[in-house]
Amino acid sequence: MSDKFDVIVIGGGPAGYHAAIRAAQLGLKIAVIDAFVGKDGKAALGGTCLNVGCIPSKALLDSSKQFYNIAHNLPTHGITVENAKVDMATFIGRKDKIVKQFTGGVDQLFKVNKITSFFGTGKLLKGNQVEITGNDGSKQTLAATNVILASGSVPIELPFAKFDGKNIIDNAGALDIDKVPKTLGVIGAGVIGLELGSVWNRLGAKVTILEALPDFIGTADADIAKVAQREFKKQGLDIKLGAKLGKAEIKKDGVHLTYTDKDGEQSLVVEKLLVAVGRRAYTAGLLADDTGVKLDERGRIVVDEHCHTGVDGVWAVGDAVRGPMLAHKGFEEGMAVAEWIAGKAGHVNYDTIPWVIYTEPEIAWAGKTEQQLKDEGVPYKVGSFPFAAIGRAVAMNEAIGQVKMIAHAETDRILGVHMVGPGVSELIAECVVAMEFKGSAEDMARIIHAHPTLSEAVHEAALSVDKRAIHKGN
Ligand code: FAD
Ligand code: NAD
């Protein structure tokens, strides 16, 4: 057995690398074990988020938005571009370069923070030892006072539409299509389906999304989802709700889908099929039988409110545990656990985790939806403001959507803010700050917002809670 570490982190994704860096900052001796292999066959830190998730998807969303705007936005500004084309090698290559820059960045940060990095699969053994199996089958065992499990998640596979990496693809496949398909089918109108469906739709693919549930983005506030659904339809995304896939057969001319909706059995043939029906915690080979760490009915590692597994010195964070599968949720848990291990006061407020869907328009929210408050019987009041009345949004030719703020009817405390529109991925941040400080709609209404900015929509929505928005009738 080699050196003993203060902390071993299994998994070098957002949750794991934040835990490692924060623990190193606090003077602890850290090892990180990660098994991810990039598409170049080399080890890469950063997990799903940096390699095949948040960052590459945003790179392609931005590139495809530039292309889409040439035909759909620039003419309104009096600018026309003839024969715009996408060079796919550059399109995908730019994304790959960004991924490399950021995964290499984590590597550098580990060096700066004197974190020892191991490439291979980590398995927790009894007594806080970790066995590492390298790609060549070689084994070594490390010991630590604390182990943080941050093994993340993988896409859920449908038994009747198994991934083959070419015709039926997951998120990684949808980030690496080398030629725009004529048709793309997507199973699941969730975050991945909408973001990656948008990318290929903007480049000219005919995208059809089949969603099993009858409601569109059921987790979002209904008013916001309604606007988004209307806008996506205008962009050409064909979203079929209440559509249950029964069969997906790969044939010479594409993937043949059979699904049922309210009108009975339907069929559809698509060149490629992206299956994006959610992700599941990944714990294969992570735990020896006698560690005492438990999994719940969905295969997630069981933890308490401090991300502790109940086994002395064993913690778990990120997508592998309960809560939303978001990178920033993992960041906060990772840093909090590092602080708890070091005897400091870690903190994660699960009530103010922001959600963002990076479509056009963007969708963002934090806190409770109106439906949730109704169900919980909480008295509330609502203010809203449309981007159509925001000078900056109109000047940008992006005057779509609204900000909706919900406050407690008696205390005026902000309970939720829901947005669809331009730049709302950034606007949600000030609402999260207000909510974290237990701010009221009046607090927000009294804060000076620069003119002309998109943030005025937040200000006006706050004024509107008290029926005193200036630029609309209340
Ligand atoms: P992961 O990022 O999954 O990392 C886990 C790491 O552990 C991996 O490298 C894995 O190989 C490694 N590992 C697993 N088991 C072992 C083992 N036994 N030994 C060694 N290593 C192991 N979230 C957002 O907040 N914003 C977004 O915009 C966003 N976009 C996304 C887009 C897509 C297409 C996808 C798929 C996800 C997106 N997410 C986004 C979700 C985000 O990627 C995840 O929430 C986040 O990566 C979870 O972090 P994690 O560290 O828990 O796990
Ligand atoms: P998701 O949970 O967002 O959406 C999955 C959708 O598929 C749901 O609407 C669900 O009803 C539907 N579905 C499930 N089974 C189905 C079936 N058999 N047929 C048709 N529809 C079905 O999951 P996702 O889009 O795969 O993304 C996974 C996770 O990754 C998300 O939970 C999210 O946390 C994270 N993510 C976040 C971002 C972001 O923050 N912008 C972006 C991408 C992914």
XYZ file of C-alpha atoms and ligand atoms in Angstrom:
571
model
C 0.000 0.000 0.000
C 1.276 3.488 -0.871
C 0.857 6.809 0.958
C -2.107 7.620 3.126
C -4.164 10.622 2.010
C -6.433 12.887 4.047
C -9.044 12.651 1.302
C -9.476 10.434 -1.751
C -12.039 11.642 -4.269
C -13.450 9.081 -6.697
C -14.573 10.980 -9.802
C -13.004 14.114 -11.268
C -16.201 15.772 -12.539
C -17.584 19.095 -11.253
C -18.533 17.720 -7.840
C -15.291 15.788 -7.356
C -12.841 18.403 -8.599
C -14.463 21.173 -6.540
C -14.222 18.964 -3.444
C -10.576 18.206 -4.212
C -9.483 21.795 -4.839
C -11.328 23.190 -1.806
C -9.881 20.441 0.430
C -6.388 21.149 -0.920
C -6.870 24.866 -0.217
C -7.647 23.877 3.378
C -4.275 22.162 3.646
C -5.350 18.541 3.193
C -3.464 15.899 1.228
C -5.675 14.857 -1.685
C -5.851 12.160 -4.348
C -8.394 12.132 -7.180
C -9.165 9.017 -9.206
C -10.962 9.403 -12.511
C -11.724 6.910 -15.255
C -12.971 9.195 -18.062
C -11.421 8.656 -21.486
C -11.890 11.429 -24.055
C -12.680 10.803 -27.717
C -8.941 11.002 -28.463
C -8.478 7.963 -26.214
C -6.702 9.989 -23.511
C -7.640 10.451 -19.862
C -9.539 13.697 -19.287
C -10.624 15.334 -16.040
C -13.829 17.356 -15.728
C -16.364 14.531 -15.968
C -19.590 14.731 -17.950
C -19.855 18.502 -17.642
C -16.571 19.452 -19.270
C -16.258 16.535 -21.707
C -19.750 15.685 -22.958
C -22.153 17.977 -21.126
C -22.430 21.623 -20.113
C -19.431 23.076 -21.922
C -19.496 21.312 -25.315
C -23.275 21.723 -25.555
C -22.973 25.449 -24.905
C -20.204 25.718 -27.516
C -22.444 24.124 -30.162
C -25.455 26.145 -29.025
C -23.489 29.322 -29.535
C -22.097 28.338 -32.952
C -25.494 27.206 -34.200
C -27.099 30.406 -32.892
C -24.663 32.504 -34.964
C -25.629 30.534 -38.071
C -29.370 30.694 -37.361
C -29.209 34.452 -36.794
C -27.786 35.041 -40.275
C -31.073 34.006 -41.860
C -33.510 34.757 -39.055
C -32.260 37.828 -37.230
C -29.742 39.802 -39.281
C -32.172 40.732 -42.115
C -34.229 42.716 -39.562
C -31.072 44.740 -38.878
C -30.717 45.398 -42.617
C -27.868 42.927 -42.984
C -27.999 40.101 -45.494
C -25.453 37.379 -45.987
C -25.554 35.269 -49.139
C -24.684 31.573 -49.198
C -23.903 31.148 -45.514
C -22.504 27.651 -44.914
C -21.336 25.664 -41.931
C -18.002 23.897 -42.136
C -18.692 20.915 -39.900
C -15.051 20.140 -39.169
C -14.565 23.681 -37.828
C -17.926 23.627 -36.050
C -17.110 20.425 -34.125
C -13.366 21.242 -33.908
C -14.022 24.551 -32.120
C -16.083 22.680 -29.519
C -13.334 20.057 -29.092
C -10.744 22.796 -28.579
C -12.840 24.418 -25.860
C -13.300 21.035 -24.151
C -9.538 20.426 -24.205
C -8.844 23.903 -22.854
C -11.108 23.313 -19.864
C -10.242 19.680 -19.086
C -6.558 20.631 -19.343
C -7.366 23.555 -17.049
C -8.546 21.172 -14.311
C -5.310 19.214 -14.739
C -3.339 22.446 -14.237
C -5.402 23.380 -11.186
C -4.643 19.975 -9.674
C -0.914 20.576 -10.202
C -1.093 24.078 -8.673
C -2.964 22.690 -5.664
C -0.610 19.679 -5.324
C -3.441 17.186 -5.849
C -2.297 13.710 -6.878
C -4.270 12.466 -9.839
C -4.750 8.771 -10.688
C -6.240 7.503 -13.926
C -8.373 4.392 -13.509
C -11.472 3.010 -11.833
C -11.729 3.497 -8.095
C -13.480 1.024 -5.826
C -14.212 1.786 -2.187
C -13.113 -1.031 0.110
C -13.965 -1.484 3.783
C -11.953 0.758 6.116
C -11.667 3.727 3.714
C -9.247 2.084 1.359
C -9.619 2.521 -2.367
C -8.526 0.065 -5.005
C -7.575 1.561 -8.356
C -7.747 -0.555 -11.483
C -5.818 0.940 -14.388
C -6.831 0.501 -18.023
C -4.186 -2.213 -18.366
C -5.724 -4.153 -15.467
C -2.975 -3.160 -12.994
C -4.130 -2.652 -9.430
C -3.013 -0.518 -6.492
C -4.611 0.338 -3.176
C -4.633 3.722 -1.423
C -5.852 4.595 2.057
C -7.419 7.772 3.364
C -9.100 9.242 6.413
C -11.979 10.398 4.204
C -13.319 9.241 0.858
C -15.653 11.356 -1.296
C -17.675 9.441 -3.871
C -18.363 11.644 -6.918
C -18.988 9.086 -9.635
C -21.658 11.117 -11.442
C -24.264 9.822 -13.832
C -24.790 8.213 -17.231
C -27.646 8.433 -19.763
C -30.646 6.159 -19.242
C -30.920 3.638 -22.057
C -34.314 2.508 -23.317
C -34.395 -1.293 -23.753
C -36.214 -0.929 -27.084
C -33.921 1.834 -28.423
C -30.406 0.822 -27.410
C -27.524 3.171 -28.175
C -25.340 2.072 -31.082
C -23.389 5.338 -31.231
C -24.259 5.923 -34.879
C -27.996 5.741 -35.503
C -29.298 5.812 -31.941
C -27.183 8.200 -29.930
C -26.850 9.723 -26.464
C -25.635 13.203 -25.502
C -22.036 12.397 -26.413
C -23.110 11.196 -29.860
C -25.294 14.265 -30.419
C -22.275 16.499 -29.724
C -20.259 14.792 -32.448
C -22.465 14.417 -35.505
C -20.201 15.072 -38.497
C -22.886 15.918 -41.075
C -26.184 17.691 -40.440
C -28.823 14.946 -40.614
C -31.880 15.636 -42.761
C -34.042 14.404 -39.912
C -33.341 13.962 -36.214
C -35.713 12.258 -33.810
C -35.371 13.058 -30.116
C -36.924 11.024 -27.322
C -37.571 13.283 -24.322
C -38.398 17.003 -24.369
C -36.199 17.604 -21.332
C -33.149 19.807 -21.021
C -30.882 17.768 -23.306
C -33.595 17.166 -25.899
C -34.390 20.878 -26.125
C -30.785 22.122 -26.105
C -29.276 19.597 -28.507
C -32.484 19.419 -30.570
C -32.129 23.217 -31.004
C -28.518 22.903 -32.173
C -29.357 20.574 -35.063
C -32.646 22.319 -35.868
C -30.761 25.604 -36.293
C -28.371 23.937 -38.728
C -31.249 22.721 -40.874
C -32.224 19.262 -39.580
C -35.951 18.571 -39.311
C -36.194 17.799 -35.588
C -39.112 15.872 -34.085
C -39.212 15.480 -30.307
C -41.368 12.780 -28.724
C -42.219 13.445 -25.083
C -44.078 10.838 -23.045
C -45.709 13.284 -20.620
C -48.698 15.432 -21.595
C -47.152 18.648 -20.217
C -44.272 20.570 -21.752
C -41.338 21.050 -19.293
C -43.452 20.002 -16.338
C -40.798 21.187 -13.866
C -40.986 24.803 -15.089
C -43.688 27.331 -14.250
C -46.610 26.755 -16.645
C -46.682 30.375 -17.945
C -43.004 30.181 -18.841
C -43.293 26.740 -20.457
C -46.197 28.004 -22.585
C -44.160 30.860 -24.062
C -41.176 28.584 -24.664
C -43.316 25.959 -26.394
C -44.797 28.593 -28.725
C -41.356 29.985 -29.620
C -39.789 26.543 -30.227
C -42.678 25.709 -32.554
C -42.042 28.921 -34.519
C -38.421 27.837 -34.885
C -39.531 24.571 -36.468
C -39.059 22.161 -33.552
C -41.880 19.640 -33.821
C -42.633 18.689 -30.209
C -45.166 15.907 -29.793
C -46.480 15.599 -26.231
C -48.034 12.470 -24.760
C -46.079 10.424 -27.332
C -44.872 7.081 -26.012
C -42.199 5.298 -27.992
C -42.838 1.594 -28.410
C -40.183 0.517 -30.891
C -37.095 1.866 -32.652
C -35.697 -0.296 -35.451
C -32.527 0.527 -37.305
C -33.018 -0.074 -41.046
C -31.099 0.939 -44.167
C -33.052 4.181 -44.628
C -32.910 5.270 -40.978
C -34.427 4.575 -37.591
C -38.065 3.489 -37.784
C -40.038 4.630 -34.759
C -43.389 3.382 -33.601
C -45.093 5.430 -30.931
C -48.556 5.965 -29.530
C -50.234 9.267 -28.816
C -53.833 10.379 -28.209
C -54.729 9.413 -31.796
C -53.331 5.876 -31.544
C -50.271 4.233 -33.083
C -48.005 6.445 -35.202
C -44.815 5.882 -37.147
C -41.880 8.070 -38.060
C -38.581 7.469 -39.846
C -35.561 9.576 -38.853
C -31.954 9.598 -39.998
C -30.704 9.656 -36.416
C -32.340 9.247 -33.034
C -31.167 11.026 -29.871
C -32.453 9.362 -26.713
C -32.506 11.896 -23.857
C -34.916 10.496 -21.280
C -32.880 11.393 -18.204
C -29.730 10.206 -16.481
C -29.102 7.735 -13.684
C -26.514 7.728 -10.921
C -23.435 5.748 -11.934
C -22.026 3.403 -9.289
C -20.954 0.346 -11.309
C -17.902 -1.207 -9.661
C -17.670 1.658 -7.164
C -18.426 -0.175 -3.933
C -17.124 -3.422 -2.468
C -19.921 -5.519 -0.963
C -18.961 -4.873 2.663
C -18.511 -1.052 2.724
C -21.893 -0.373 4.335
C -22.663 2.407 1.815
C -26.302 2.127 0.729
C -28.038 2.808 -2.586
C -31.684 3.943 -2.814
C -34.380 2.505 -5.102
C -33.083 4.637 -8.003
C -29.500 3.470 -7.549
C -28.326 6.742 -5.965
C -25.895 6.733 -3.054
C -27.839 7.401 0.136
C -26.616 10.491 2.019
C -27.911 12.771 4.761
C -28.235 16.565 4.500
C -24.466 16.841 4.930
C -23.714 14.465 2.040
C -22.524 11.873 4.563
C -23.219 8.226 3.753
C -23.486 7.116 7.374
C -20.204 5.197 7.052
C -17.433 6.859 9.015
C -15.388 9.138 6.723
C -17.354 8.325 3.551
C -19.203 11.128 1.754
C -20.961 11.374 -1.622
C -21.777 14.364 -3.841
C -23.102 15.453 -7.243
C -25.218 13.482 -9.704
C -24.580 10.234 -7.790
C -26.782 11.438 -4.895
C -30.325 12.868 -4.490
C -31.206 16.314 -5.788
C -31.068 17.903 -9.221
C -28.407 16.701 -11.648
C -26.773 20.090 -12.169
C -23.087 20.929 -12.244
C -23.412 23.879 -9.847
C -25.305 21.722 -7.336
C -22.328 19.340 -7.451
C -19.850 22.254 -7.108
C -21.513 23.418 -3.911
C -21.795 19.942 -2.394
C -18.149 19.208 -3.204
C -16.919 22.415 -1.585
C -19.219 22.015 1.422
C -17.992 18.463 2.105
C -14.369 19.613 1.901
C -15.182 22.268 4.491
C -17.040 19.849 6.762
C -14.075 17.453 6.605
C -11.766 20.306 7.571
C -14.012 21.190 10.516
C -15.433 24.320 8.898
C -19.001 25.438 8.206
C -20.010 24.154 4.767
C -23.275 25.339 3.257
C -25.622 24.213 0.473
C -29.036 25.858 0.097
C -31.049 23.409 -1.988
C -33.983 25.865 -2.081
C -32.189 28.412 -4.249
C -30.529 26.249 -6.893
C -31.051 28.012 -10.239
C -32.177 26.079 -13.307
C -31.280 27.273 -16.786
C -32.183 25.853 -20.195
C -29.883 27.389 -22.802
C -32.321 27.473 -25.714
C -33.445 30.620 -27.562
C -35.217 32.129 -25.802
C -33.433 30.973 -22.664
C -35.432 29.649 -19.730
C -34.353 30.176 -16.112
C -35.889 29.838 -12.710
C -35.205 29.527 -9.006
C -37.544 28.664 -6.166
C -41.144 27.551 -6.307
C -43.487 27.589 -9.285
C -47.014 28.943 -8.999
C -48.384 25.381 -9.285
C -46.207 24.194 -6.384
C -47.337 27.048 -4.128
C -50.984 26.352 -4.987
C -50.511 22.675 -4.131
C -48.792 23.585 -0.856
C -51.536 26.080 0.041
C -49.046 28.945 0.442
C -50.652 32.386 -0.087
C -48.798 34.260 -2.828
C -48.934 37.232 -5.178
C -47.493 37.445 -8.655
C -45.819 40.181 -10.665
C -44.690 39.851 -14.248
C -43.132 41.927 -16.968
C -42.764 41.260 -20.702
C -39.479 41.780 -22.575
C -41.619 43.409 -25.325
C -41.679 46.540 -23.128
C -37.919 46.508 -22.400
C -36.075 48.955 -24.645
C -32.834 46.973 -24.677
C -34.608 43.745 -25.690
C -36.408 45.536 -28.515
C -33.141 47.161 -29.664
C -31.598 43.676 -29.751
C -34.572 42.348 -31.730
C -35.048 39.764 -28.973
C -38.157 41.092 -27.265
C -39.663 37.709 -26.445
C -40.836 36.294 -23.127
C -41.247 37.622 -19.624
C -40.041 37.676 -16.036
C -42.504 36.389 -13.457
C -41.858 36.967 -9.769
C -43.821 35.247 -7.007
C -43.801 36.605 -3.458
C -45.501 35.523 -0.231
C -48.885 37.281 0.016
C -48.263 38.393 3.611
C -44.499 38.715 4.099
C -43.642 39.741 0.492
C -40.649 37.367 0.623
C -39.615 36.236 -2.875
C -40.594 32.561 -3.233
C -39.787 32.002 -6.896
C -38.675 33.797 -10.035
C -39.349 32.351 -13.488
C -38.114 33.722 -16.768
C -38.125 33.057 -20.461
C -36.372 35.515 -22.734
C -33.035 36.963 -23.813
C -30.097 36.560 -21.439
C -32.161 35.168 -18.580
C -29.379 32.692 -17.731
C -27.558 35.738 -16.329
C -30.595 37.611 -14.960
C -31.532 34.747 -12.643
C -28.350 35.305 -10.608
C -29.558 38.507 -8.928
C -32.828 36.793 -8.016
C -30.906 33.928 -6.412
C -28.923 36.473 -4.379
C -32.142 38.159 -3.259
C -33.672 34.803 -2.304
C -30.538 33.655 -0.482
C -30.722 36.862 1.597
C -34.443 36.201 2.161
C -35.243 39.370 0.233
C -38.717 40.659 -0.546
C -40.214 41.835 -3.829
C -40.095 45.334 -2.352
C -36.332 44.969 -1.706
C -35.857 44.114 -5.373
C -38.165 46.956 -6.439
C -36.033 49.442 -4.471
C -32.754 48.324 -6.058
C -31.540 50.567 -8.899
C -31.179 48.709 -12.205
C -29.230 50.297 -15.056
C -31.140 51.622 -18.065
C -31.405 50.356 -20.733
C -30.676 46.763 -19.701
C -32.481 43.447 -19.748
C -32.314 43.479 -15.950
C -35.026 46.147 -15.951
C -37.462 43.276 -16.610
C -36.579 41.874 -13.165
C -37.021 45.300 -11.586
C -40.373 45.878 -13.274
C -41.578 42.359 -12.356
C -40.742 43.166 -8.722
C -42.673 46.461 -8.978
C -45.516 44.563 -10.604
C -45.870 42.287 -7.547
C -47.218 45.405 -5.817
C -49.151 46.433 -8.962
C -46.880 49.392 -9.626
C -44.871 48.464 -12.719
C -44.258 51.654 -14.677
C -44.114 50.461 -18.271
C -47.273 48.335 -18.349
C -50.832 48.482 -17.048
C -51.107 46.601 -13.741
P -19.826 13.684 -13.601
O -19.635 14.983 -14.281
O -20.626 12.643 -14.285
O -18.369 13.137 -13.274
C -18.148 11.899 -12.691
C -16.755 11.431 -13.072
O -16.452 10.286 -12.300
C -16.621 11.010 -14.531
O -15.429 11.520 -15.065
C -16.577 9.483 -14.464
O -15.832 8.914 -15.521
C -15.876 9.291 -13.136
N -16.124 7.998 -12.497
C -17.303 7.367 -12.291
N -17.111 6.231 -11.602
C -15.789 6.159 -11.345
C -14.964 5.228 -10.658
N -15.476 4.154 -10.059
N -13.639 5.458 -10.603
C -13.087 6.553 -11.186
N -13.824 7.470 -11.843
C -15.144 7.270 -11.919
N -25.502 20.928 -15.760
C -25.552 22.259 -15.572
O -25.555 22.701 -14.411
N -25.575 23.140 -16.608
C -25.579 22.716 -17.886
O -25.589 23.521 -18.807
C -25.536 21.333 -18.138
N -25.514 20.862 -19.399
C -25.447 19.513 -19.617
C -25.481 19.070 -20.931
C -25.444 17.714 -21.190
C -25.445 17.247 -22.618
C -25.350 16.793 -20.109
C -25.264 15.321 -20.371
C -25.333 17.227 -18.805
C -25.408 18.606 -18.540
N -25.425 19.104 -17.243
C -25.503 20.453 -17.029
C -25.370 18.202 -16.079
C -23.933 18.138 -15.540
O -23.075 17.710 -16.574
C -23.867 17.186 -14.368
O -24.802 17.586 -13.387
C -22.480 17.189 -13.747
O -21.505 16.826 -14.674
C -22.429 16.223 -12.553
O -21.178 16.297 -11.976
P -20.566 15.072 -11.148
O -19.195 15.496 -10.763
O -21.505 14.663 -10.104
O -20.500 13.859 -12.171
P -34.636 15.376 -18.286
O -35.064 14.742 -17.046
O -34.404 16.847 -18.310
O -35.713 15.105 -19.445
C -36.077 13.823 -19.827
C -37.424 13.919 -20.511
O -37.689 12.683 -21.121
C -38.556 14.200 -19.552
O -39.363 15.236 -20.053
C -39.309 12.874 -19.500
O -40.681 13.013 -19.271
C -39.031 12.324 -20.870
N -39.116 10.868 -20.980
C -38.713 9.939 -20.093
N -38.920 8.700 -20.587
C -39.459 8.865 -21.827
C -39.869 7.971 -22.837
N -39.780 6.639 -22.686
N -40.368 8.479 -23.988
C -40.472 9.826 -24.166
N -40.089 10.717 -23.222
C -39.589 10.242 -22.073
O -33.356 14.557 -18.769
P -32.282 14.854 -19.890
O -32.764 15.868 -20.851
O -31.858 13.512 -20.378
O -31.093 15.461 -19.060
C -30.519 14.730 -17.969
C -30.089 15.648 -16.879
O -28.977 16.409 -17.299
C -31.175 16.655 -16.516
O -31.881 16.171 -15.406
C -30.430 17.875 -16.163
O -30.328 17.928 -14.771
C -29.046 17.702 -16.747
N -28.847 18.719 -17.800
C -28.877 20.020 -17.436
C -28.728 21.004 -18.395
C -28.794 22.437 -17.984
O -28.693 22.702 -16.804
N -28.951 23.377 -18.901
C -28.549 20.662 -19.720
C -28.554 19.309 -20.063
C -28.691 18.348 -19.079
